[in-house]
Amino acid sequence: MARTIFVASLSSDGETLLSLISAAGPSAKASSSILSSWNPSSLTPCSWQGITCSPQSRVISLSLPNTFLNLSSLPSQLSSLSSLQLLNLSSTNISGSIPPSFGLFSHLRLLDLSSNSLSGPIPQEIGQLSSLQFLYLNSNKLSGRMPPQLANLTLLQVLCLQDNLFNGSIPSQVGSLVSLQEFRVGGNPYLTGEIPTQLGLLTNLTTFGAAETGISGEIPPSFGNLINLQTLSLYDTEVFGSIPPELGLCSELRNLYLHMNKLTGSIPPQLGTLQKLTSLLLWGNALSGAIPAELSNCSSLVVLDASANDLSGEIPGDLGKLGVLEQLHLSDNSLTGSIPWQLSNCTSLTALQLDKNQLSGAIPWQVGDLKYLQSFFLWGNSVSGAIPSSFGNCTGLYALDLSRNKLTGSIPEEIFSLKKLSKLLLLGNSLSGGLPRSVAYCESLVRLRLGENQLSGQIPKEIGQLQNLVFLDLYMNHFSGVLPLEIANITVLELLDVHNNHITGEIPSQLGELVNLEQLDLSRNRFTGEIPWSFGNFSYLNKLILNNNLLTGAIPRSIQNLQKLTLLDLNCNNLSGPIPLEIGYVTSLTISLDLSSNGFTGELPETMSSLTQLQSLDLSHNLLYGRIKVLGSLTSLASLNISYNNFSGPIPVTPFFRTLSSNSYLQNPSLCDSTDGYSCSPKIDRRNGLKSAKTIALISVILASVTIIVIASWAIVMRNHRNVMEKSSGALATSSRAEDFSYPWTFIPFQKLNFTIGNILDCLKDENVIGKGCSGVVYKADMPNGQLIAVKKLWKTKQDEDPVDSFAAEIQILGHIRHRNIVKLLGYASNRSVKLLLAVEPQVGDGLHIVEWVKKKMGSFEQAVSILDAKLQGLPDQMVQEMLQTLGIAMFCVNSSPAERPTMKDVVALLMEVKSPPEEWGKTSQPLMKQSSNQS
């Protein structure tokens, strides 16, 4: 009797799912407990993890979020799962593009492919998913335009496309998706165009996010129709115009993020009708006018930030009605009047930032009612009167900055009872009295900055109990007595600045125990005795400033241990002895070395030749003698003064020394000119007669007059000669430049210019050289119309190279670049022998180009922060320090010697060291909310 054998096999849906594992590879299955449950011997996949089936055993849900699939592409076979309603493959490490075949999922209600590495465009076939309600494609690398076919998804409720690379504009057809509740396109930097007014038809919309995009235009007034809108996130875009008052009709609005845009006009008082509004961020725009008192009706408001605008008028006292307000940020505006005492009614307030305004009057004593206040910034105003002792009631206060005001009176002892206070900044006021001994009770202090006041008395030794103190600023006061040696107990101290006081006695040798010190400024006091040998322990010190004291003795040889020192200033003391050879081992000296106005004797140590990065050197007014040949090795020097010594012998023959005036050598009668750097020239000693300022001035005038006459005569002759040459042959040449300049010139300007190639060639002289690089020489060129430009003459290439085409192509590109940090290229000229780049010479103060200007500033002992844009000087102290360190790296990159410039690899390594955790920032005019970017 014959038997029939039935062989069971896996269903077609199961076979399709196994294609997913096949594409993923065996490693994915081995590493995933979910995929390991997928048994090929099963009749159906309905028991597999991540799979849900219908009663008919058809797969309706495939959900594998956060499963490591590691797919290089999505299998197109998945489209055969014709009953699929839910597909979730988020965070599964998928790359490749979205298959057009996914448009065949006719029953699909949810598609989530977010947080992968998908690329390419959204296939227009996605618009065929007529049942789709939720589409998550965010956090990929998708590009191209958003297909208008998305408007066919009439049931769509959530459309998340943020954090991709889409370009083009938002399709206006999206306005037909009347079921849409959540629409996110933020974090697409190439998304441009205006916001379609049709979005105002999406009356079910609760969230619209388009932050961090290139979207421009105005906010559509039609947004007032979005009666269900809860979050409008539209920050860091190109949006301009005014805030539409119609937004006051969005009665459900909770979060309004419009910061970092180009908005103008006033804050609409209609926003005061938004009873459910919790966060209103308007900072970083150009809003003007007064703060509307109507905002006090936003009874749910927790964060109000309108800082960094152009707001004026007084702070409305009605804001005191905001009982749940936690953060009020109005800094960096033009607000006037006094601080309203009614703000003390905002009893939930944790952050109050009013800095960089024009506020006046006294600080209201009611500030002590703010029991939960954590930070209060008022710096950069004109507030007067005394500091209220009621601050002692703000027991949660950790940062108090009242700097740059007109405060008077003493520092209230109650402030030092605050157990959480870590930053106390009172710089630049008119505070008087002493620093109370109770400062020791404030053990949490990290930064104590009291400089530029009228404080007096002795610095209390109890200050040494502040074991967490990192910054101690007491400069420009009237402190007297000795510097307490107990300061040495603050082992974490990084900055100690007491300059411009009346401190006497010896520098405590115990200070050498401050091994973390980075800056030490004891200048302009009355310190006596020697520089302690223990200073050699300062392995992290970058600035040591001891000028204008009464110090004696020699420079300790332990100076060689300061391998991070960039500036050493010992001028105007009574130091003596030879300059120690160990100073040449401090090769980190880049900014300045000032030993002037002391009693140093002897010759310059040969080791000084190692200071190749040094930019400013002052040895004037000492008793030094011998030759100065070693100074010729200092290739980065921008400033030098060795006047009033007894130096002798030839002056080094280097480009830098050729540019120096006689003022750098005054009263060194035995110095002489030289042609070879080894022996004196036979001509009359140029500097023997330069012993008075009058003689120098007279000779300078005579030389200048003769020079002008010679140059003028030569220019007239050359102009006539050039005109003849141009008429006869069209070639621009002179006999003195026959080798390089005799070929016909191709001159391509990128804009209309009022000078000729001949005007440029006339300026290519050695005396006009302002820099050299690996690619050529840069000349300063004064044009007849008064315009000052920079001309770069590129080095010749090898005979077998033909660089003209690539050169011309590159210059054509550069000529059309417009960026504020890139010099404007006016054109270029070439004859296959010489190639020139013509650019606008950017000038700053004193008629200097920017490199010269920065070098002069850094060598003048002004505060380095003065180099920064004024808008940056109010940033946190640590951020300013990082910017100054970055400036130091930049100065390496513009070294006058190309060989001494760092490679890009070195630059990256140096920049990696310029960092600090945000918790060390001393102050900020922006709230922590601004660091968040999760509201796209």
PDB file of N, CA and C in Angstrom, residues 79 81-85 101-109 125 128-132 155:
ATOM      1  N   SER A  79       9.823  43.968   0.196  1.00  0.00           N
ATOM      2  CA  SER A  79       8.565  44.503  -0.316  1.00  0.00           C
ATOM      3  C   SER A  79       7.539  43.412  -0.592  1.00  0.00           C
ATOM      4  N   LEU A  81       6.562  41.422   1.563  1.00  0.00           N
ATOM      5  CA  LEU A  81       5.738  41.282   2.773  1.00  0.00           C
ATOM      6  C   LEU A  81       4.503  42.155   2.590  1.00  0.00           C
ATOM      7  N   SER A  82       3.598  41.700   1.774  1.00  0.00           N
ATOM      8  CA  SER A  82       2.498  42.535   1.284  1.00  0.00           C
ATOM      9  C   SER A  82       1.483  42.906   2.360  1.00  0.00           C
ATOM     10  N   SER A  83       1.499  42.195   3.503  1.00  0.00           N
ATOM     11  CA  SER A  83       0.556  42.525   4.573  1.00  0.00           C
ATOM     12  C   SER A  83       1.179  43.392   5.657  1.00  0.00           C
ATOM     13  N   LEU A  84       2.423  43.791   5.468  1.00  0.00           N
ATOM     14  CA  LEU A  84       3.166  44.505   6.515  1.00  0.00           C
ATOM     15  C   LEU A  84       2.490  45.836   6.848  1.00  0.00           C
ATOM     16  N   GLN A  85       2.306  46.064   8.148  1.00  0.00           N
ATOM     17  CA  GLN A  85       1.703  47.304   8.630  1.00  0.00           C
ATOM     18  C   GLN A  85       2.697  48.167   9.418  1.00  0.00           C
ATOM     19  N   SER A 101      11.085  50.012  -4.162  1.00  0.00           N
ATOM     20  CA  SER A 101      10.082  48.952  -4.000  1.00  0.00           C
ATOM     21  C   SER A 101       9.338  49.056  -2.682  1.00  0.00           C
ATOM     22  N   PHE A 102       9.865  49.876  -1.734  1.00  0.00           N
ATOM     23  CA  PHE A 102       9.158  50.055  -0.469  1.00  0.00           C
ATOM     24  C   PHE A 102       7.814  50.755  -0.679  1.00  0.00           C
ATOM     25  N   GLY A 103       7.634  51.338  -1.840  1.00  0.00           N
ATOM     26  CA  GLY A 103       6.349  51.953  -2.152  1.00  0.00           C
ATOM     27  C   GLY A 103       5.232  50.948  -2.359  1.00  0.00           C
ATOM     28  N   LEU A 104       5.574  49.629  -2.361  1.00  0.00           N
ATOM     29  CA  LEU A 104       4.571  48.581  -2.552  1.00  0.00           C
ATOM     30  C   LEU A 104       3.899  48.161  -1.249  1.00  0.00           C
ATOM     31  N   PHE A 105       4.379  48.698  -0.106  1.00  0.00           N
ATOM     32  CA  PHE A 105       3.766  48.334   1.189  1.00  0.00           C
ATOM     33  C   PHE A 105       2.420  49.053   1.329  1.00  0.00           C
ATOM     34  N   SER A 106       1.421  48.537   0.676  1.00  0.00           N
ATOM     35  CA  SER A 106       0.141  49.256   0.597  1.00  0.00           C
ATOM     36  C   SER A 106      -0.594  49.323   1.931  1.00  0.00           C
ATOM     37  N   HIS A 107      -0.247  48.436   2.891  1.00  0.00           N
ATOM     38  CA  HIS A 107      -0.926  48.438   4.183  1.00  0.00           C
ATOM     39  C   HIS A 107      -0.081  49.082   5.290  1.00  0.00           C
ATOM     40  N   LEU A 108       1.091  49.552   4.934  1.00  0.00           N
ATOM     41  CA  LEU A 108       2.027  50.042   5.954  1.00  0.00           C
ATOM     42  C   LEU A 108       1.488  51.298   6.631  1.00  0.00           C
ATOM     43  N   ARG A 109       1.481  51.268   7.967  1.00  0.00           N
ATOM     44  CA  ARG A 109       1.039  52.419   8.751  1.00  0.00           C
ATOM     45  C   ARG A 109       2.202  53.138   9.423  1.00  0.00           C
ATOM     46  N   GLU A 125       8.314  56.969  -4.824  1.00  0.00           N
ATOM     47  CA  GLU A 125       7.347  55.882  -4.639  1.00  0.00           C
ATOM     48  C   GLU A 125       6.817  55.811  -3.212  1.00  0.00           C
ATOM     49  N   GLN A 128       3.265  56.531  -2.471  1.00  0.00           N
ATOM     50  CA  GLN A 128       2.195  55.570  -2.767  1.00  0.00           C
ATOM     51  C   GLN A 128       1.683  54.864  -1.512  1.00  0.00           C
ATOM     52  N   LEU A 129       2.320  55.101  -0.362  1.00  0.00           N
ATOM     53  CA  LEU A 129       1.929  54.399   0.872  1.00  0.00           C
ATOM     54  C   LEU A 129       0.682  55.068   1.439  1.00  0.00           C
ATOM     55  N   SER A 130      -0.431  54.754   0.872  1.00  0.00           N
ATOM     56  CA  SER A 130      -1.675  55.462   1.172  1.00  0.00           C
ATOM     57  C   SER A 130      -2.164  55.246   2.595  1.00  0.00           C
ATOM     58  N   SER A 131      -1.672  54.200   3.280  1.00  0.00           N
ATOM     59  CA  SER A 131      -2.115  53.933   4.648  1.00  0.00           C
ATOM     60  C   SER A 131      -1.151  54.483   5.690  1.00  0.00           C
ATOM     61  N   LEU A 132      -0.044  55.068   5.249  1.00  0.00           N
ATOM     62  CA  LEU A 132       1.023  55.472   6.171  1.00  0.00           C
ATOM     63  C   LEU A 132       0.566  56.604   7.092  1.00  0.00           C
ATOM     64  N   LEU A 155      -3.056  60.354   5.238  1.00  0.00           N
ATOM     65  CA  LEU A 155      -3.318  59.926   6.613  1.00  0.00           C
ATOM     66  C   LEU A 155      -2.136  60.200   7.546  1.00  0.00           C
TER      67      LEU A 155
END
